[in-house]
PDB file of C-alpha atoms in Angstrom:
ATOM      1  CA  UNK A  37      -5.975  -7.162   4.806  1.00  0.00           C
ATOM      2  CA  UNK A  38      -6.794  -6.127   1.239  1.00  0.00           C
ATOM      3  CA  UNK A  39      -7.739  -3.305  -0.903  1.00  0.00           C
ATOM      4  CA  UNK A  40     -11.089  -2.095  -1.827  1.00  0.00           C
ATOM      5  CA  UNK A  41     -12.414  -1.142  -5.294  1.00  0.00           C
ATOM      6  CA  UNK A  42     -13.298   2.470  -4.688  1.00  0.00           C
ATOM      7  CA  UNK A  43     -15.994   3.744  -5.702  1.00  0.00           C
ATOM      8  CA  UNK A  44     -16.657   5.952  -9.016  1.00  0.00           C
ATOM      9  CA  UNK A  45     -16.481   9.676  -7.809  1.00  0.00           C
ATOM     10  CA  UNK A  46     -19.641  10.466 -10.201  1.00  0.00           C
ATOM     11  CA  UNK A  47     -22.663   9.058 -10.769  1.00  0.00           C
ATOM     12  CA  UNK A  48     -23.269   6.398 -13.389  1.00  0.00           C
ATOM     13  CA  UNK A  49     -25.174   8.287 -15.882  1.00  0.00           C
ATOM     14  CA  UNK A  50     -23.354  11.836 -15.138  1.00  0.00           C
ATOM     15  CA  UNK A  51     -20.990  11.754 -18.000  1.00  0.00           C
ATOM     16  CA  UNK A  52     -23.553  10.810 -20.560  1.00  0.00           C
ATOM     17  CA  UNK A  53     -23.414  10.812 -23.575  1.00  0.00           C
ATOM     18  CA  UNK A  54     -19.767  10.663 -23.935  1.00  0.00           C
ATOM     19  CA  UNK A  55     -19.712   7.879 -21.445  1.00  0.00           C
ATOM     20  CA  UNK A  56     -22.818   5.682 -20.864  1.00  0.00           C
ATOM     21  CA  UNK A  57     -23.471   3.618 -17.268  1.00  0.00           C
ATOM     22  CA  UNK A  58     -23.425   0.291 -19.244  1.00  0.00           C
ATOM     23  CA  UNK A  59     -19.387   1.146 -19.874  1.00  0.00           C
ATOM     24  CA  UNK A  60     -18.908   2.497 -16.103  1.00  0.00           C
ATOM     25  CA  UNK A  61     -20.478  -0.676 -15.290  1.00  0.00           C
ATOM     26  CA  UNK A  62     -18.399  -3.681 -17.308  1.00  0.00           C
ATOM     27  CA  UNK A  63     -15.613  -1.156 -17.346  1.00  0.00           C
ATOM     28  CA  UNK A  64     -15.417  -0.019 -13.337  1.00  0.00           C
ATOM     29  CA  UNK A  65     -17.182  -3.266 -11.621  1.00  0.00           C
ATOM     30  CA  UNK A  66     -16.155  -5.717 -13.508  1.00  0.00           C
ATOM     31  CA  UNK A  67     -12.381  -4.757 -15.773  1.00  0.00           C
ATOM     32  CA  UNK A  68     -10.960  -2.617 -12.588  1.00  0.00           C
ATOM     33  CA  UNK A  69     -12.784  -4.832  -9.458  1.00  0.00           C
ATOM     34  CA  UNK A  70     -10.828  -8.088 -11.643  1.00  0.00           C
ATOM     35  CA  UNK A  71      -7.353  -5.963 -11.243  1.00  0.00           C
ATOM     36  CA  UNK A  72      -8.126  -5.497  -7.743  1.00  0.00           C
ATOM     37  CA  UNK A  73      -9.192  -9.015  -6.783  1.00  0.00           C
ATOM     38  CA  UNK A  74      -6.103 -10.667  -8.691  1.00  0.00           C
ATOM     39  CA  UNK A  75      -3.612  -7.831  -6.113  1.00  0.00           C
ATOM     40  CA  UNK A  76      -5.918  -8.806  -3.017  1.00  0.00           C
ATOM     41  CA  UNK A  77      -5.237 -12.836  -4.041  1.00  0.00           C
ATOM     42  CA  UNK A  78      -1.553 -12.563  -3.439  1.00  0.00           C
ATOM     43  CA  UNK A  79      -1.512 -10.448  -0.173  1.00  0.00           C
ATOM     44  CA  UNK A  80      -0.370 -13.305   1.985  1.00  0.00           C
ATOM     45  CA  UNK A  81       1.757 -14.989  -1.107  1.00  0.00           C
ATOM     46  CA  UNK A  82       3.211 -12.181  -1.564  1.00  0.00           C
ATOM     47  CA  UNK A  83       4.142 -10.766   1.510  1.00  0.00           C
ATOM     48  CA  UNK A  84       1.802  -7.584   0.627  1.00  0.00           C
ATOM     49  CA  UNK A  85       0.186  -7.164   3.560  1.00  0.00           C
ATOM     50  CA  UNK A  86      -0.001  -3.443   4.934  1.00  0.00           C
ATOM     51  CA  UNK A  87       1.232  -1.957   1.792  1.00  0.00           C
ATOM     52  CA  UNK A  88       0.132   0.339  -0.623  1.00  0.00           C
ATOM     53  CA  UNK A  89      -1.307  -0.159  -3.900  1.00  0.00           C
ATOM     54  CA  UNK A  90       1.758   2.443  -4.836  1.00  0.00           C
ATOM     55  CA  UNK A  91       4.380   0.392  -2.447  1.00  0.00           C
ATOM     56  CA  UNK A  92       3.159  -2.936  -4.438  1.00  0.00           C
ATOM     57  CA  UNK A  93       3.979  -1.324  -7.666  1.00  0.00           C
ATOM     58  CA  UNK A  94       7.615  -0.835  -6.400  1.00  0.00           C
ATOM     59  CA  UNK A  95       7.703  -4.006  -5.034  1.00  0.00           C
ATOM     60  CA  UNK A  96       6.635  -5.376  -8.103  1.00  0.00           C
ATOM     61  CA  UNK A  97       9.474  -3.501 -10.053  1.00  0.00           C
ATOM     62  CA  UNK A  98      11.940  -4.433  -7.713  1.00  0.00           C
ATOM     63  CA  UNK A  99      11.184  -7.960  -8.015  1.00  0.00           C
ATOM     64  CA  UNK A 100      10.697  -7.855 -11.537  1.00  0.00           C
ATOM     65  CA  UNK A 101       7.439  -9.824 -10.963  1.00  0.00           C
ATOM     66  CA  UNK A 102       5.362  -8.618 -13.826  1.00  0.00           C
ATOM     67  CA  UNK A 103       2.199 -10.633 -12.962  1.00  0.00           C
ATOM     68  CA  UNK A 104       1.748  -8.804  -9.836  1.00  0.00           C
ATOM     69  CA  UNK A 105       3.059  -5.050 -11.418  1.00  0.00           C
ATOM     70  CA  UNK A 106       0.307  -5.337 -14.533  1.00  0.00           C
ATOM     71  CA  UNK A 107      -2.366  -6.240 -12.246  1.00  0.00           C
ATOM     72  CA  UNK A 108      -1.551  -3.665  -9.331  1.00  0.00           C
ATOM     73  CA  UNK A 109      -0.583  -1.206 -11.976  1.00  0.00           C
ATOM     74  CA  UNK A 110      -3.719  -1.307 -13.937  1.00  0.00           C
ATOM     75  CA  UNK A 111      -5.742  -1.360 -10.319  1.00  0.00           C
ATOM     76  CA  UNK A 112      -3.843   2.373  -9.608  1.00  0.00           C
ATOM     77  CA  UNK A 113      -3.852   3.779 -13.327  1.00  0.00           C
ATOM     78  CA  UNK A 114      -8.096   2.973 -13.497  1.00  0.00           C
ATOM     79  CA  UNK A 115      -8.697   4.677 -10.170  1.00  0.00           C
ATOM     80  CA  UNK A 116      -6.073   8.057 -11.535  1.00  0.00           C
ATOM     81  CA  UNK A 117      -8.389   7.425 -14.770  1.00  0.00           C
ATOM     82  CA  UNK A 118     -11.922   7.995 -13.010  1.00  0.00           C
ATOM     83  CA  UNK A 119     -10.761  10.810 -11.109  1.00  0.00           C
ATOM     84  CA  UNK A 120      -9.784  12.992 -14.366  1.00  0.00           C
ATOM     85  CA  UNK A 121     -13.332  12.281 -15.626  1.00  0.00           C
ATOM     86  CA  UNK A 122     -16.472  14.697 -14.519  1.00  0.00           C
ATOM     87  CA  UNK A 123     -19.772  16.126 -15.910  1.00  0.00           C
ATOM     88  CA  UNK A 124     -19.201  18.028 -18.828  1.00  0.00           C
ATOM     89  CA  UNK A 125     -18.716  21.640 -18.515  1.00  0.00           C
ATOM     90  CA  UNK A 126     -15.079  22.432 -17.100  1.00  0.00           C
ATOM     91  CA  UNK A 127     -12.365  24.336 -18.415  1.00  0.00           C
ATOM     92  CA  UNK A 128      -8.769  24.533 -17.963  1.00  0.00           C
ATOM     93  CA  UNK A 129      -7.924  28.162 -15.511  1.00  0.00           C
ATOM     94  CA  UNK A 130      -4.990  29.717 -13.678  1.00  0.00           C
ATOM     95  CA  UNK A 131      -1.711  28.226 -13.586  1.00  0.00           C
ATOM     96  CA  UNK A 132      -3.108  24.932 -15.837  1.00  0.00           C
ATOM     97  CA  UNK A 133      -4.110  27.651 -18.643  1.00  0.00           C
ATOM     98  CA  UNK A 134      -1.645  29.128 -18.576  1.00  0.00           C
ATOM     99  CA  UNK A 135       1.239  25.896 -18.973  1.00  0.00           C
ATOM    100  CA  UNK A 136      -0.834  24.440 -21.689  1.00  0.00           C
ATOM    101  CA  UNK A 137      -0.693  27.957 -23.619  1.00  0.00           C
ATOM    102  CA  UNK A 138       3.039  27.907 -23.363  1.00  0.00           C
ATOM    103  CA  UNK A 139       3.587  24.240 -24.312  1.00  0.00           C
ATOM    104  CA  UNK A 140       0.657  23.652 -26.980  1.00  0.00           C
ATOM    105  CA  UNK A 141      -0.660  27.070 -27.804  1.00  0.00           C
ATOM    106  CA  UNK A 142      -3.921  26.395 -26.549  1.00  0.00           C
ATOM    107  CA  UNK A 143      -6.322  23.736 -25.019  1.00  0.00           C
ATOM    108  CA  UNK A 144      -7.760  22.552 -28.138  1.00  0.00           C
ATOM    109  CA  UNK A 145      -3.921  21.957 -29.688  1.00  0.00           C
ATOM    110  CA  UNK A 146      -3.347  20.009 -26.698  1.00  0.00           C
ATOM    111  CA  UNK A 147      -6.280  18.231 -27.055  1.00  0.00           C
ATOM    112  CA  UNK A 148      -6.059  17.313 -31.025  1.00  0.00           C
ATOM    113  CA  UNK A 149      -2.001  15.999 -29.773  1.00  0.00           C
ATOM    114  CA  UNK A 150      -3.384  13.456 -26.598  1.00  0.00           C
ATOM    115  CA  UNK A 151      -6.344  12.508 -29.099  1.00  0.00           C
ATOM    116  CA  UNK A 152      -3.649  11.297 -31.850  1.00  0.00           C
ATOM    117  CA  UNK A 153      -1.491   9.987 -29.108  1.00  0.00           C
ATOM    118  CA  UNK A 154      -4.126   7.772 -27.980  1.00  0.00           C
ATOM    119  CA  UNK A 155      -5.427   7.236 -31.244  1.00  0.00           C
ATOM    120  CA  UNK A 156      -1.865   6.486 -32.997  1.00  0.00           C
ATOM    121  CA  UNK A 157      -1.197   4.137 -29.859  1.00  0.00           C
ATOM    122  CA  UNK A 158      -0.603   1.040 -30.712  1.00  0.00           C
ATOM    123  CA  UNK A 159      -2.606  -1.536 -29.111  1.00  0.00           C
ATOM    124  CA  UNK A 160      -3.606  -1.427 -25.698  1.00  0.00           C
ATOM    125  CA  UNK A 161      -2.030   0.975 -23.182  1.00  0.00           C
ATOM    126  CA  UNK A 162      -2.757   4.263 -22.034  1.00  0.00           C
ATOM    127  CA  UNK A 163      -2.341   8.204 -22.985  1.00  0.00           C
ATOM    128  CA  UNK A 164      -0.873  10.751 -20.635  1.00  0.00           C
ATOM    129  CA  UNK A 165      -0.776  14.177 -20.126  1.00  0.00           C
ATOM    130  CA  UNK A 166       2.391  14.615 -17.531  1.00  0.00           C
ATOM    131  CA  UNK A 167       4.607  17.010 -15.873  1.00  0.00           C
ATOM    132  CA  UNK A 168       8.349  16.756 -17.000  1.00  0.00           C
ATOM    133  CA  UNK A 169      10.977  18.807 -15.934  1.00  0.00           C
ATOM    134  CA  UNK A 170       8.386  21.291 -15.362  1.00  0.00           C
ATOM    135  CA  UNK A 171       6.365  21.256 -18.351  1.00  0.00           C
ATOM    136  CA  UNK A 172       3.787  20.080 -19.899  1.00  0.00           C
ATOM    137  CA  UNK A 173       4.286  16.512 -22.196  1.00  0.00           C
ATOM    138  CA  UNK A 174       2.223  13.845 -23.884  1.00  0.00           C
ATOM    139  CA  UNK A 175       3.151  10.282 -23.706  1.00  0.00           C
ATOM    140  CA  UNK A 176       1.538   6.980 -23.770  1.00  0.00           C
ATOM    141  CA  UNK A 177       2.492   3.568 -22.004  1.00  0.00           C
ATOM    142  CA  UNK A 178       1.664   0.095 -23.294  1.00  0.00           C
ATOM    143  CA  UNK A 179      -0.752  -2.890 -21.426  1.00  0.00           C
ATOM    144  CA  UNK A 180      -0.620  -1.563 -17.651  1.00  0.00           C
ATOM    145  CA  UNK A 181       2.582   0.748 -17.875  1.00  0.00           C
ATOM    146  CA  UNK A 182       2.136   3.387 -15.260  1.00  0.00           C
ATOM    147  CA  UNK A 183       4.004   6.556 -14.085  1.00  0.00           C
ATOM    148  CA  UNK A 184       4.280   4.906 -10.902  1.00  0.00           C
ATOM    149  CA  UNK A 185       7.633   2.971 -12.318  1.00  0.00           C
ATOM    150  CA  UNK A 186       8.781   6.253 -13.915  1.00  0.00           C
ATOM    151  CA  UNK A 187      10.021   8.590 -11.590  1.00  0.00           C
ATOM    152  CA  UNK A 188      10.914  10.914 -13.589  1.00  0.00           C
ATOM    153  CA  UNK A 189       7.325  12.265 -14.730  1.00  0.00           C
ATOM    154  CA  UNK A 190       4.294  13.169 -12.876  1.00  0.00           C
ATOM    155  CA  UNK A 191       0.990  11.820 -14.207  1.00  0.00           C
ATOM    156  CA  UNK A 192      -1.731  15.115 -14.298  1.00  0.00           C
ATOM    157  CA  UNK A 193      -4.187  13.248 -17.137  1.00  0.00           C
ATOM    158  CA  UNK A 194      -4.469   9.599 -18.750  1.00  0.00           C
ATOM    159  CA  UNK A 195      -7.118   8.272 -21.258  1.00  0.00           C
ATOM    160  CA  UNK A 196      -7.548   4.652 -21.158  1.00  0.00           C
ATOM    161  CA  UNK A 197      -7.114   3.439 -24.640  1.00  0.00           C
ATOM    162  CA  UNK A 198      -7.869  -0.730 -23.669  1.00  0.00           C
ATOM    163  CA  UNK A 199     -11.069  -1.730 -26.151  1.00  0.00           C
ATOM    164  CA  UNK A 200     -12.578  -2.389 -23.187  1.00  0.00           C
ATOM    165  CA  UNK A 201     -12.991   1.391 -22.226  1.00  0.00           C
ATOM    166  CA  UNK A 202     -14.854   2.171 -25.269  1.00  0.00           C
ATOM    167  CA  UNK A 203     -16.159  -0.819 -26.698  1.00  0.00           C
ATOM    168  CA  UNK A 204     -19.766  -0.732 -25.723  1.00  0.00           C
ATOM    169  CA  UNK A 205     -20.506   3.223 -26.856  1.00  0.00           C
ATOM    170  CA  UNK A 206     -18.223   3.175 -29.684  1.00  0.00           C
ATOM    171  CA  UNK A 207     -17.419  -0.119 -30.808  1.00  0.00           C
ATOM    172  CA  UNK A 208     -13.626   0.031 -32.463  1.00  0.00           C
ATOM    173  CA  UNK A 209     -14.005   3.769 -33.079  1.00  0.00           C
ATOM    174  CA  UNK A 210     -11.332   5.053 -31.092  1.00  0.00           C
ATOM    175  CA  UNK A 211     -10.617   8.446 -32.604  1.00  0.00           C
ATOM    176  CA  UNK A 212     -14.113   9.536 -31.877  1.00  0.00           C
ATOM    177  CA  UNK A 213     -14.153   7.966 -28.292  1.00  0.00           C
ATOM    178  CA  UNK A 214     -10.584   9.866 -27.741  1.00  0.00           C
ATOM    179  CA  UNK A 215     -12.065  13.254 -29.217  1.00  0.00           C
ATOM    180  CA  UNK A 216     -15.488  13.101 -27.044  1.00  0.00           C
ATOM    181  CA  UNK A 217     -14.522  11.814 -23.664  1.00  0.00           C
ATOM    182  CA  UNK A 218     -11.005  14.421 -23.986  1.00  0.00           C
ATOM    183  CA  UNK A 219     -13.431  17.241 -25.202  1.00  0.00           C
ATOM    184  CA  UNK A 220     -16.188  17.034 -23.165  1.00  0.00           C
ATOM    185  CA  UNK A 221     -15.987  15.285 -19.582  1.00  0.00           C
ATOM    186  CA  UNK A 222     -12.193  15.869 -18.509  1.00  0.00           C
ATOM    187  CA  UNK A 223     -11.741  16.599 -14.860  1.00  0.00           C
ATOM    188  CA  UNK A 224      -9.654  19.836 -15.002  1.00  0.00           C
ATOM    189  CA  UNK A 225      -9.647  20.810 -11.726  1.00  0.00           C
ATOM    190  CA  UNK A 226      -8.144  17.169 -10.785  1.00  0.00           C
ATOM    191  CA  UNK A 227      -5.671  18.150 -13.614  1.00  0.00           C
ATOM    192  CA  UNK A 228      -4.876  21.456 -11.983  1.00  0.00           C
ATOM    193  CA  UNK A 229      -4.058  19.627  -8.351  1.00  0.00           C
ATOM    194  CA  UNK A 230      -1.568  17.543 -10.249  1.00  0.00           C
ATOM    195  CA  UNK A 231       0.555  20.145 -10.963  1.00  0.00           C
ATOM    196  CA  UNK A 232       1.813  19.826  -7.408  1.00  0.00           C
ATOM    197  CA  UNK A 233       3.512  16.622  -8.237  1.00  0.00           C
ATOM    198  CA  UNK A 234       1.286  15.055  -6.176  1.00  0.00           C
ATOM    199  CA  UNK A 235      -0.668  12.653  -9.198  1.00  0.00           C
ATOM    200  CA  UNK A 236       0.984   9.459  -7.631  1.00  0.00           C
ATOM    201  CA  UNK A 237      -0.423   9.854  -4.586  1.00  0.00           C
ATOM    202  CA  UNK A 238      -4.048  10.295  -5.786  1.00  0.00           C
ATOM    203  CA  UNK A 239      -3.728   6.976  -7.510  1.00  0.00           C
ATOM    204  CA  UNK A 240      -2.720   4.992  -4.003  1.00  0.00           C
ATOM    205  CA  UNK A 241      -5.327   2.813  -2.240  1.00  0.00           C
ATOM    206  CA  UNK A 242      -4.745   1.531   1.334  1.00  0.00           C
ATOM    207  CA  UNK A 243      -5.343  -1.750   2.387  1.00  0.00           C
ATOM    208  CA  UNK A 244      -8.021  -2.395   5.416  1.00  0.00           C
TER     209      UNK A 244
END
């Protein structure tokens, strides 16, 4: 048994210019397949057979084996990544607009406070928009932290913030990588599904 990389839920040059297909391709089938390989290595090991991505994670926590959690951690919070991204052209509606207007005043303040989030993150890691006690929060985790090992949040948003996410199209730029991909190709409808505490889930792979 093992996991499968899935496969990008746009097409490679969809979310150009803000994302070109020569990043989707290093970034997608070669960074993510490489998290996905190392999990799929230690299946027998391991004793992972039949679980999921998600159920590794725990495993992984409980264990305190940190080899397998950054690997099978980064595998879930790439394929949560992909599926906030979309062509350019959505906006934030209903019960999403409304949240981020109570918690940030509106979608550009929210957007400014995850840019310098990602931008003020040190090294590599990852910037979240979550759910937290029923509002709206910004956070960021370091190397291949997840929400999965913090129950107490649920992930709606993340912007990779590893160089390898933005190297190619904006070479150590990262404000202006944060500020076009967060403006312009966000997946807000994925965003708005999320708010059923449900993010986790979306993450999870199965192993065939």
């Amino acid at each position: 048994m093992a996991f499968a990389l899935p496969a990008l839920p746009f097409g490679a040059k969809d979310l150009e210019p803000h994302m070109s297909a020569e990043t989707l391709e290093y970034h997608h089938s070669k960074h993510h397949k490489s998290y996905v390989d190392k999990v799929n290595s230690w299946v027998d090991e391991k004793k992972l057979a039949g679980l999921s991505l998600v159920e590794v994670i725990n495993k992984a926590v409980e264990t305190k084996d940190k080899g397998l959690f950054n690997n099978a951690a980064q595998a879930w919070n790439h394929n949560f990544f992909w599926l906030g991204l979309a062509k350019a052209g959505q906006k934030p509606s209903g019960k999403l607009a409304s949240l981020i207007e109570e918690s940030f005043g509106s979608t550009e303040a929210l957007l400014e406070k995850l840019a310098a989030e990602a931008v003020g993150h040190f090294g590599s890691g990852w910037a979240w928009l979550v759910l937290k006690d029923g509002k709206l929060a910004i956070t960021s985790y370091h190397d291949g932290d997840t929400p999965v090992a913090h129950k107490e949040i649920k992930p709606l948003l993340t912007l990779d913030v590893w160089e390898h996410a933005y190297y190619i199209d904006y070479r150590n730029a990262r404000p202006k990588y944060a500020k076009d991909v967060l403006s312009n190709i966000i997946n807000w409808e994925f965003v708005a599904k999320n708010l059923d505490g449900e993010g986790v889930s979306r993450g999870d792979l199965k192993q065939a």
